[in-house]
Amino acid sequence: MKHCGTQQLETKRLILRRYVHGDVAAMYQNWASDEAVTKFLTWPAHTSPEISGRVIDSWVNAYSDENYYHWAIVLKEHGDEPIGDIAVVNMKEEISMMHIGYCIGRAWWHQGIVAEALKEVMDFLFDEVGANRIEARHDPRNPNSGKVMEKCRMKYEGTLRSAGRNNQGICDECYYALLKAERSAGIA
């Protein structure tokens, strides 16, 4: 892959950008402190803005790494305030695979925002970085996350039983993926 780091991306409604230290309050208020948002995630809801601050500090510091991809989701009509998060959370260089995770504040659920962000990130990773496989997973008790993946033409590949852990405990994981060849050929 040809790593180029987190670049600003833009869609009709969204700006996907790097985090800055000034995003702490928005992150904490808009999604990180909400147990409904973090219910199926692997990290617990933040109990203070200081926790969000430490997390953002680590992300900002990681931007110096060319193979670090992590975006704040900003809805243009909402100013420059992040409403969610999308990132490459795992990568396997030897097979050019990138695994994506995402979340968004409850106030913005069911508006197609995450699917719009995911599609743009996937296009960037395929076209600019040279990914061959982009995958994501969700807990089957959170089917709306799978619907986001399907909207982005990712194919359901199967469910691994008791293969993960999130804030609900040990969980099944439904895997979806899209291959560059499928995307290029219009198969997906």
PDB file of C-alpha atoms in Angstrom:
ATOM      1  CA  MET A   1       0.000   0.000   0.000  1.00  0.00           C
ATOM      2  CA  LYS A   2       1.060   3.604  -0.534  1.00  0.00           C
ATOM      3  CA  HIS A   3       0.464   5.206   2.833  1.00  0.00           C
ATOM      4  CA  CYS A   4      -0.240   8.936   2.869  1.00  0.00           C
ATOM      5  CA  GLY A   5      -1.830   9.468   6.285  1.00  0.00           C
ATOM      6  CA  THR A   6      -5.176  10.973   7.162  1.00  0.00           C
ATOM      7  CA  GLN A   7      -6.177  13.408   4.429  1.00  0.00           C
ATOM      8  CA  GLN A   8      -9.189  15.711   4.575  1.00  0.00           C
ATOM      9  CA  LEU A   9     -12.101  14.280   2.581  1.00  0.00           C
ATOM     10  CA  GLU A  10     -15.335  15.943   1.558  1.00  0.00           C
ATOM     11  CA  THR A  11     -18.761  14.762   0.423  1.00  0.00           C
ATOM     12  CA  LYS A  12     -21.946  16.641  -0.358  1.00  0.00           C
ATOM     13  CA  ARG A  13     -22.863  16.915   3.346  1.00  0.00           C
ATOM     14  CA  LEU A  14     -19.671  16.055   5.216  1.00  0.00           C
ATOM     15  CA  ILE A  15     -16.118  17.041   5.920  1.00  0.00           C
ATOM     16  CA  LEU A  16     -13.925  14.230   7.212  1.00  0.00           C
ATOM     17  CA  ARG A  17     -10.905  15.777   8.863  1.00  0.00           C
ATOM     18  CA  ARG A  18      -8.171  15.214  11.389  1.00  0.00           C
ATOM     19  CA  TYR A  19      -8.988  15.750  15.014  1.00  0.00           C
ATOM     20  CA  VAL A  20      -7.652  18.839  16.776  1.00  0.00           C
ATOM     21  CA  HIS A  21      -7.324  19.481  20.511  1.00  0.00           C
ATOM     22  CA  GLY A  22     -10.318  21.815  20.336  1.00  0.00           C
ATOM     23  CA  ASP A  23     -12.637  18.868  19.530  1.00  0.00           C
ATOM     24  CA  VAL A  24     -12.709  17.530  23.097  1.00  0.00           C
ATOM     25  CA  ALA A  25     -15.998  19.104  24.213  1.00  0.00           C
ATOM     26  CA  ALA A  26     -17.821  18.112  21.016  1.00  0.00           C
ATOM     27  CA  MET A  27     -16.566  14.537  21.168  1.00  0.00           C
ATOM     28  CA  TYR A  28     -17.560  14.178  24.809  1.00  0.00           C
ATOM     29  CA  GLN A  29     -20.972  15.802  24.385  1.00  0.00           C
ATOM     30  CA  ASN A  30     -21.961  14.431  20.968  1.00  0.00           C
ATOM     31  CA  TRP A  31     -21.088  10.746  21.346  1.00  0.00           C
ATOM     32  CA  ALA A  32     -18.318   9.613  23.689  1.00  0.00           C
ATOM     33  CA  SER A  33     -20.303  10.066  26.923  1.00  0.00           C
ATOM     34  CA  ASP A  34     -23.485   8.442  25.587  1.00  0.00           C
ATOM     35  CA  GLU A  35     -23.941   4.825  26.706  1.00  0.00           C
ATOM     36  CA  ALA A  36     -26.455   4.266  23.901  1.00  0.00           C
ATOM     37  CA  VAL A  37     -23.714   5.104  21.371  1.00  0.00           C
ATOM     38  CA  THR A  38     -21.037   3.003  23.071  1.00  0.00           C
ATOM     39  CA  LYS A  39     -23.342   0.041  23.833  1.00  0.00           C
ATOM     40  CA  PHE A  40     -21.825  -2.158  21.095  1.00  0.00           C
ATOM     41  CA  LEU A  41     -18.350  -0.581  21.016  1.00  0.00           C
ATOM     42  CA  THR A  42     -15.162  -1.911  22.583  1.00  0.00           C
ATOM     43  CA  TRP A  43     -14.495   1.162  24.733  1.00  0.00           C
ATOM     44  CA  PRO A  44     -16.718   2.395  27.574  1.00  0.00           C
ATOM     45  CA  ALA A  45     -18.590   5.687  27.585  1.00  0.00           C
ATOM     46  CA  HIS A  46     -16.359   8.514  28.781  1.00  0.00           C
ATOM     47  CA  THR A  47     -17.189   9.712  32.274  1.00  0.00           C
ATOM     48  CA  SER A  48     -15.462  13.089  31.898  1.00  0.00           C
ATOM     49  CA  PRO A  49     -14.204  15.457  29.199  1.00  0.00           C
ATOM     50  CA  GLU A  50     -10.680  14.783  30.492  1.00  0.00           C
ATOM     51  CA  ILE A  51     -10.903  11.216  29.211  1.00  0.00           C
ATOM     52  CA  SER A  52     -11.981  12.490  25.782  1.00  0.00           C
ATOM     53  CA  GLY A  53      -9.071  14.930  25.924  1.00  0.00           C
ATOM     54  CA  ARG A  54      -6.518  12.199  26.577  1.00  0.00           C
ATOM     55  CA  VAL A  55      -7.964  10.106  23.735  1.00  0.00           C
ATOM     56  CA  ILE A  56      -7.854  13.006  21.279  1.00  0.00           C
ATOM     57  CA  ASP A  57      -4.284  13.826  22.366  1.00  0.00           C
ATOM     58  CA  SER A  58      -3.224  10.288  21.458  1.00  0.00           C
ATOM     59  CA  TRP A  59      -4.980  10.528  18.083  1.00  0.00           C
ATOM     60  CA  VAL A  60      -3.448  13.915  17.257  1.00  0.00           C
ATOM     61  CA  ASN A  61       0.007  12.566  18.142  1.00  0.00           C
ATOM     62  CA  ALA A  62      -0.547   9.532  15.895  1.00  0.00           C
ATOM     63  CA  TYR A  63      -1.126  11.703  12.805  1.00  0.00           C
ATOM     64  CA  SER A  64       2.662  11.871  12.346  1.00  0.00           C
ATOM     65  CA  ASP A  65       2.484   8.204  11.271  1.00  0.00           C
ATOM     66  CA  GLU A  66       1.831   7.869   7.524  1.00  0.00           C
ATOM     67  CA  ASN A  67      -0.184   4.668   8.017  1.00  0.00           C
ATOM     68  CA  TYR A  68      -2.609   6.188  10.555  1.00  0.00           C
ATOM     69  CA  TYR A  69      -6.112   6.901   9.231  1.00  0.00           C
ATOM     70  CA  HIS A  70      -8.617   8.502  11.603  1.00  0.00           C
ATOM     71  CA  TRP A  71     -11.266  11.112  10.836  1.00  0.00           C
ATOM     72  CA  ALA A  72     -13.681  13.307  12.735  1.00  0.00           C
ATOM     73  CA  ILE A  73     -17.056  13.323  10.960  1.00  0.00           C
ATOM     74  CA  VAL A  74     -18.266  16.903  10.556  1.00  0.00           C
ATOM     75  CA  LEU A  75     -21.704  17.721   9.164  1.00  0.00           C
ATOM     76  CA  LYS A  76     -21.251  20.893   7.092  1.00  0.00           C
ATOM     77  CA  GLU A  77     -24.556  22.386   8.250  1.00  0.00           C
ATOM     78  CA  HIS A  78     -23.431  21.863  11.863  1.00  0.00           C
ATOM     79  CA  GLY A  79     -20.330  24.069  11.602  1.00  0.00           C
ATOM     80  CA  ASP A  80     -16.901  22.573  12.323  1.00  0.00           C
ATOM     81  CA  GLU A  81     -18.079  20.475  15.280  1.00  0.00           C
ATOM     82  CA  PRO A  82     -17.476  16.708  15.046  1.00  0.00           C
ATOM     83  CA  ILE A  83     -20.574  14.529  15.382  1.00  0.00           C
ATOM     84  CA  GLY A  84     -18.884  11.150  14.961  1.00  0.00           C
ATOM     85  CA  ASP A  85     -15.776   9.160  14.223  1.00  0.00           C
ATOM     86  CA  ILE A  86     -14.445   6.820  11.518  1.00  0.00           C
ATOM     87  CA  ALA A  87     -11.052   5.141  11.450  1.00  0.00           C
ATOM     88  CA  VAL A  88      -8.940   2.267  10.226  1.00  0.00           C
ATOM     89  CA  VAL A  89      -8.768   0.229  13.425  1.00  0.00           C
ATOM     90  CA  ASN A  90      -6.739  -2.687  12.099  1.00  0.00           C
ATOM     91  CA  MET A  91      -4.527  -3.258   9.090  1.00  0.00           C
ATOM     92  CA  LYS A  92      -2.727  -6.238   7.529  1.00  0.00           C
ATOM     93  CA  GLU A  93      -0.043  -4.959   5.181  1.00  0.00           C
ATOM     94  CA  GLU A  94       0.771  -8.391   3.766  1.00  0.00           C
ATOM     95  CA  ILE A  95      -2.705  -8.672   2.215  1.00  0.00           C
ATOM     96  CA  SER A  96      -3.473  -4.932   1.832  1.00  0.00           C
ATOM     97  CA  MET A  97      -6.451  -5.218   4.198  1.00  0.00           C
ATOM     98  CA  MET A  98      -7.911  -2.380   6.220  1.00  0.00           C
ATOM     99  CA  HIS A  99     -10.573  -2.823   8.897  1.00  0.00           C
ATOM    100  CA  ILE A 100     -12.822   0.175   9.563  1.00  0.00           C
ATOM    101  CA  GLY A 101     -14.717   1.138  12.700  1.00  0.00           C
ATOM    102  CA  TYR A 102     -17.139   4.015  13.175  1.00  0.00           C
ATOM    103  CA  CYS A 103     -19.650   5.632  15.504  1.00  0.00           C
ATOM    104  CA  ILE A 104     -21.871   8.703  15.465  1.00  0.00           C
ATOM    105  CA  GLY A 105     -23.852  10.697  17.995  1.00  0.00           C
ATOM    106  CA  ARG A 106     -27.396   9.514  18.632  1.00  0.00           C
ATOM    107  CA  ALA A 107     -28.883  12.790  17.363  1.00  0.00           C
ATOM    108  CA  TRP A 108     -27.596  11.883  13.879  1.00  0.00           C
ATOM    109  CA  TRP A 109     -28.640   8.226  13.693  1.00  0.00           C
ATOM    110  CA  HIS A 110     -30.694   7.010  10.695  1.00  0.00           C
ATOM    111  CA  GLN A 111     -29.760   9.920   8.397  1.00  0.00           C
ATOM    112  CA  GLY A 112     -27.297   8.106   6.107  1.00  0.00           C
ATOM    113  CA  ILE A 113     -24.358  10.091   7.489  1.00  0.00           C
ATOM    114  CA  VAL A 114     -22.190   7.122   8.477  1.00  0.00           C
ATOM    115  CA  ALA A 115     -22.795   5.381   5.127  1.00  0.00           C
ATOM    116  CA  GLU A 116     -21.779   8.586   3.333  1.00  0.00           C
ATOM    117  CA  ALA A 117     -18.612   8.822   5.434  1.00  0.00           C
ATOM    118  CA  LEU A 118     -17.784   5.129   5.036  1.00  0.00           C
ATOM    119  CA  LYS A 119     -18.166   5.261   1.251  1.00  0.00           C
ATOM    120  CA  GLU A 120     -15.842   8.261   1.024  1.00  0.00           C
ATOM    121  CA  VAL A 121     -13.239   6.643   3.287  1.00  0.00           C
ATOM    122  CA  MET A 122     -13.412   3.408   1.290  1.00  0.00           C
ATOM    123  CA  ASP A 123     -12.945   5.299  -1.994  1.00  0.00           C
ATOM    124  CA  PHE A 124      -9.881   7.026  -0.523  1.00  0.00           C
ATOM    125  CA  LEU A 125      -8.392   3.792   0.819  1.00  0.00           C
ATOM    126  CA  PHE A 126      -8.909   1.942  -2.470  1.00  0.00           C
ATOM    127  CA  ASP A 127      -7.868   4.767  -4.813  1.00  0.00           C
ATOM    128  CA  GLU A 128      -5.142   6.605  -2.913  1.00  0.00           C
ATOM    129  CA  VAL A 129      -3.742   4.068  -0.454  1.00  0.00           C
ATOM    130  CA  GLY A 130      -4.113   0.947  -2.578  1.00  0.00           C
ATOM    131  CA  ALA A 131      -6.116  -1.241  -0.225  1.00  0.00           C
ATOM    132  CA  ASN A 132      -7.224  -4.555  -1.697  1.00  0.00           C
ATOM    133  CA  ARG A 133      -9.757  -5.512   0.989  1.00  0.00           C
ATOM    134  CA  ILE A 134     -11.776  -3.259   3.262  1.00  0.00           C
ATOM    135  CA  GLU A 135     -13.715  -4.943   6.018  1.00  0.00           C
ATOM    136  CA  ALA A 136     -15.883  -4.066   8.991  1.00  0.00           C
ATOM    137  CA  ARG A 137     -17.809  -5.991  11.611  1.00  0.00           C
ATOM    138  CA  HIS A 138     -20.751  -5.517  13.922  1.00  0.00           C
ATOM    139  CA  ASP A 139     -22.500  -7.246  16.782  1.00  0.00           C
ATOM    140  CA  PRO A 140     -25.641  -8.923  15.360  1.00  0.00           C
ATOM    141  CA  ARG A 141     -27.662  -7.216  18.115  1.00  0.00           C
ATOM    142  CA  ASN A 142     -26.802  -3.957  16.320  1.00  0.00           C
ATOM    143  CA  PRO A 143     -28.213  -4.629  12.822  1.00  0.00           C
ATOM    144  CA  ASN A 144     -28.228  -0.949  11.828  1.00  0.00           C
ATOM    145  CA  SER A 145     -24.433  -1.050  11.681  1.00  0.00           C
ATOM    146  CA  GLY A 146     -24.693  -3.899   9.165  1.00  0.00           C
ATOM    147  CA  LYS A 147     -27.142  -1.852   7.105  1.00  0.00           C
ATOM    148  CA  VAL A 148     -24.477   0.868   6.830  1.00  0.00           C
ATOM    149  CA  MET A 149     -22.039  -1.707   5.453  1.00  0.00           C
ATOM    150  CA  GLU A 150     -24.610  -3.024   2.961  1.00  0.00           C
ATOM    151  CA  LYS A 151     -25.339   0.524   1.719  1.00  0.00           C
ATOM    152  CA  CYS A 152     -21.622   0.766   0.912  1.00  0.00           C
ATOM    153  CA  ARG A 153     -21.795  -2.431  -1.170  1.00  0.00           C
ATOM    154  CA  MET A 154     -19.880  -4.489   1.368  1.00  0.00           C
ATOM    155  CA  LYS A 155     -20.783  -8.175   1.226  1.00  0.00           C
ATOM    156  CA  TYR A 156     -21.769 -10.194   4.261  1.00  0.00           C
ATOM    157  CA  GLU A 157     -19.159 -12.917   4.720  1.00  0.00           C
ATOM    158  CA  GLY A 158     -20.361 -14.660   7.844  1.00  0.00           C
ATOM    159  CA  THR A 159     -20.744 -14.526  11.594  1.00  0.00           C
ATOM    160  CA  LEU A 160     -17.996 -15.613  13.944  1.00  0.00           C
ATOM    161  CA  ARG A 161     -19.614 -16.967  17.090  1.00  0.00           C
ATOM    162  CA  SER A 162     -18.378 -15.641  20.452  1.00  0.00           C
ATOM    163  CA  ALA A 163     -15.391 -14.159  18.619  1.00  0.00           C
ATOM    164  CA  GLY A 164     -15.289 -10.693  20.131  1.00  0.00           C
ATOM    165  CA  ARG A 165     -15.945  -8.559  23.148  1.00  0.00           C
ATOM    166  CA  ASN A 166     -17.741  -5.253  23.474  1.00  0.00           C
ATOM    167  CA  ASN A 167     -19.552  -3.396  26.229  1.00  0.00           C
ATOM    168  CA  GLN A 168     -22.201  -6.138  26.252  1.00  0.00           C
ATOM    169  CA  GLY A 169     -19.578  -8.810  26.996  1.00  0.00           C
ATOM    170  CA  ILE A 170     -18.506 -11.661  24.727  1.00  0.00           C
ATOM    171  CA  CYS A 171     -20.318 -11.322  21.421  1.00  0.00           C
ATOM    172  CA  ASP A 172     -20.722 -12.722  17.943  1.00  0.00           C
ATOM    173  CA  GLU A 173     -19.198 -10.693  15.089  1.00  0.00           C
ATOM    174  CA  CYS A 174     -20.820 -10.298  11.671  1.00  0.00           C
ATOM    175  CA  TYR A 175     -18.156  -9.611   9.029  1.00  0.00           C
ATOM    176  CA  TYR A 176     -18.617  -7.625   5.830  1.00  0.00           C
ATOM    177  CA  ALA A 177     -16.015  -6.758   3.195  1.00  0.00           C
ATOM    178  CA  LEU A 178     -15.512  -5.251  -0.228  1.00  0.00           C
ATOM    179  CA  LEU A 179     -12.598  -6.153  -2.489  1.00  0.00           C
ATOM    180  CA  LYS A 180     -11.007  -3.677  -4.875  1.00  0.00           C
ATOM    181  CA  ALA A 181     -11.662  -6.007  -7.838  1.00  0.00           C
ATOM    182  CA  GLU A 182     -15.382  -6.191  -6.968  1.00  0.00           C
ATOM    183  CA  ARG A 183     -15.609  -2.433  -6.705  1.00  0.00           C
ATOM    184  CA  SER A 184     -13.690  -1.816  -9.915  1.00  0.00           C
ATOM    185  CA  ALA A 185     -15.720  -4.384 -11.854  1.00  0.00           C
ATOM    186  CA  GLY A 186     -19.013  -3.041 -10.543  1.00  0.00           C
ATOM    187  CA  ILE A 187     -19.763  -6.479  -9.109  1.00  0.00           C
ATOM    188  CA  ALA A 188     -20.670  -5.248  -5.678  1.00  0.00           C
TER     189      ALA A 188
END
